[in-house]
């Protein structure tokens, strides 16, 4: 964090409800200090009247905002422009100040893309299983289609949501085959090596002893995987992947890089790898508290 605010300090923040648990101030205040930016990041608890909050932020000359639950979709109506990927995903998590208002971006999918590239978890040319069809899964499935998955399987408890997501992706990426299935039909998946991205909320702290699919037979197919949950640092899903010999990462780097990408958009800078690593270590420390 910068040592002292002065007349030139810029403000960035997070709009959501609730926001008390957020790790974003750790990311952005560390980046501000490391990158020599006179910037402070604070969470704003917005209980209602989202449009007034966005207008107020603009009037207060706030440089940029993150947006979290429950506003990632509704915020689009309060923006002057929305990036094409965010429109296709149907969610905005980053507002960038421009003439007359804010432009919306989705850095969740960009964060996941950076995390997977860094860890060499592959999508291109592969069969990919996405577990979940909620808000986060929208960004995950978009990334899989954009990055050239050979075939995407979306498995969800509520199959209708998986079907809706599959249709949405097919409209933008007609060349990418997407199949929607009920999670309990996982044994109907073809028996070949696959990448799996776990995007449900099952396994999240404090329910750490649960996984969306518990059967080891499912995990024999999974040779590369991501659980986008980062608390706990090792989920039951991750243990099940490892027990069958697969390679798996948690969602901490996705969180890190969605923040880094937002910071880069706000400040028109590129954050170096050493600084990213420093922020990652601080996030890990915070999660151990
Ligand atoms: P969401 O919109 O509420 O979606 C939740 C998903 O989990 C849905 O697919 C839901 O299935 C499924 N689910 C929940 N409870 C279930 C149960 N008991 N049995 C079977 N399925 C169940 O949540 P979200 O915003 O997508 O977030 C999902 C997870 O991603 C959270 O754990 C969140 O922490 C994590 N996340 C991580 C990052 C990161 O940066 N690493 C970013 C965003 C989110 P139904 O559709 O059937 O209800």
mmCIF file of N, CA and C in Angstrom, residues 88 165-176 178:
data_model
loop_
_atom_site.group_PDB
_atom_site.id
_atom_site.type_symbol
_atom_site.label_atom_id
_atom_site.label_comp_id
_atom_site.label_asym_id
_atom_site.label_seq_id
_atom_site.Cartn_x
_atom_site.Cartn_y
_atom_site.Cartn_z
ATOM 1 N N UNK A 88 -20.187 -11.669 -24.532
ATOM 2 C CA UNK A 88 -20.401 -13.084 -24.848
ATOM 3 C C UNK A 88 -20.464 -13.944 -23.593
ATOM 4 N N UNK A 165 -26.001 -22.681 -21.369
ATOM 5 C CA UNK A 165 -24.615 -22.255 -21.572
ATOM 6 C C UNK A 165 -24.060 -22.831 -22.880
ATOM 7 N N UNK A 166 -24.389 -24.080 -23.148
ATOM 8 C CA UNK A 166 -23.930 -24.725 -24.393
ATOM 9 C C UNK A 166 -24.478 -23.982 -25.617
ATOM 10 N N UNK A 167 -25.741 -23.582 -25.545
ATOM 11 C CA UNK A 167 -26.351 -22.851 -26.679
ATOM 12 C C UNK A 167 -25.687 -21.495 -26.872
ATOM 13 N N UNK A 168 -25.425 -20.840 -25.746
ATOM 14 C CA UNK A 168 -24.780 -19.524 -25.778
ATOM 15 C C UNK A 168 -23.406 -19.617 -26.471
ATOM 16 N N UNK A 169 -22.635 -20.634 -26.118
ATOM 17 C CA UNK A 169 -21.295 -20.784 -26.696
ATOM 18 C C UNK A 169 -21.393 -21.164 -28.173
ATOM 19 N N UNK A 170 -22.349 -22.049 -28.496
ATOM 20 C CA UNK A 170 -22.498 -22.496 -29.887
ATOM 21 C C UNK A 170 -22.799 -21.319 -30.808
ATOM 22 N N UNK A 171 -23.490 -20.310 -30.281
ATOM 23 C CA UNK A 171 -23.836 -19.145 -31.104
ATOM 24 C C UNK A 171 -22.584 -18.359 -31.502
ATOM 25 N N UNK A 172 -21.579 -18.341 -30.624
ATOM 26 C CA UNK A 172 -20.363 -17.570 -30.915
ATOM 27 C C UNK A 172 -19.239 -18.410 -31.518
ATOM 28 N N UNK A 173 -19.236 -19.687 -31.166
ATOM 29 C CA UNK A 173 -18.155 -20.571 -31.646
ATOM 30 C C UNK A 173 -18.791 -21.818 -32.278
ATOM 31 N N UNK A 174 -19.437 -21.646 -33.446
ATOM 32 C CA UNK A 174 -20.157 -22.787 -34.029
ATOM 33 C C UNK A 174 -19.252 -23.968 -34.361
ATOM 34 N N UNK A 175 -17.958 -23.710 -34.499
ATOM 35 C CA UNK A 175 -17.025 -24.794 -34.864
ATOM 36 C C UNK A 175 -16.640 -25.656 -33.652
ATOM 37 N N UNK A 176 -17.003 -25.213 -32.450
ATOM 38 C CA UNK A 176 -16.587 -25.956 -31.243
ATOM 39 C C UNK A 176 -17.755 -26.788 -30.708
ATOM 40 N N UNK A 178 -20.117 -28.566 -28.274
ATOM 41 C CA UNK A 178 -20.363 -28.468 -26.821
ATOM 42 C C UNK A 178 -21.523 -29.390 -26.461
#
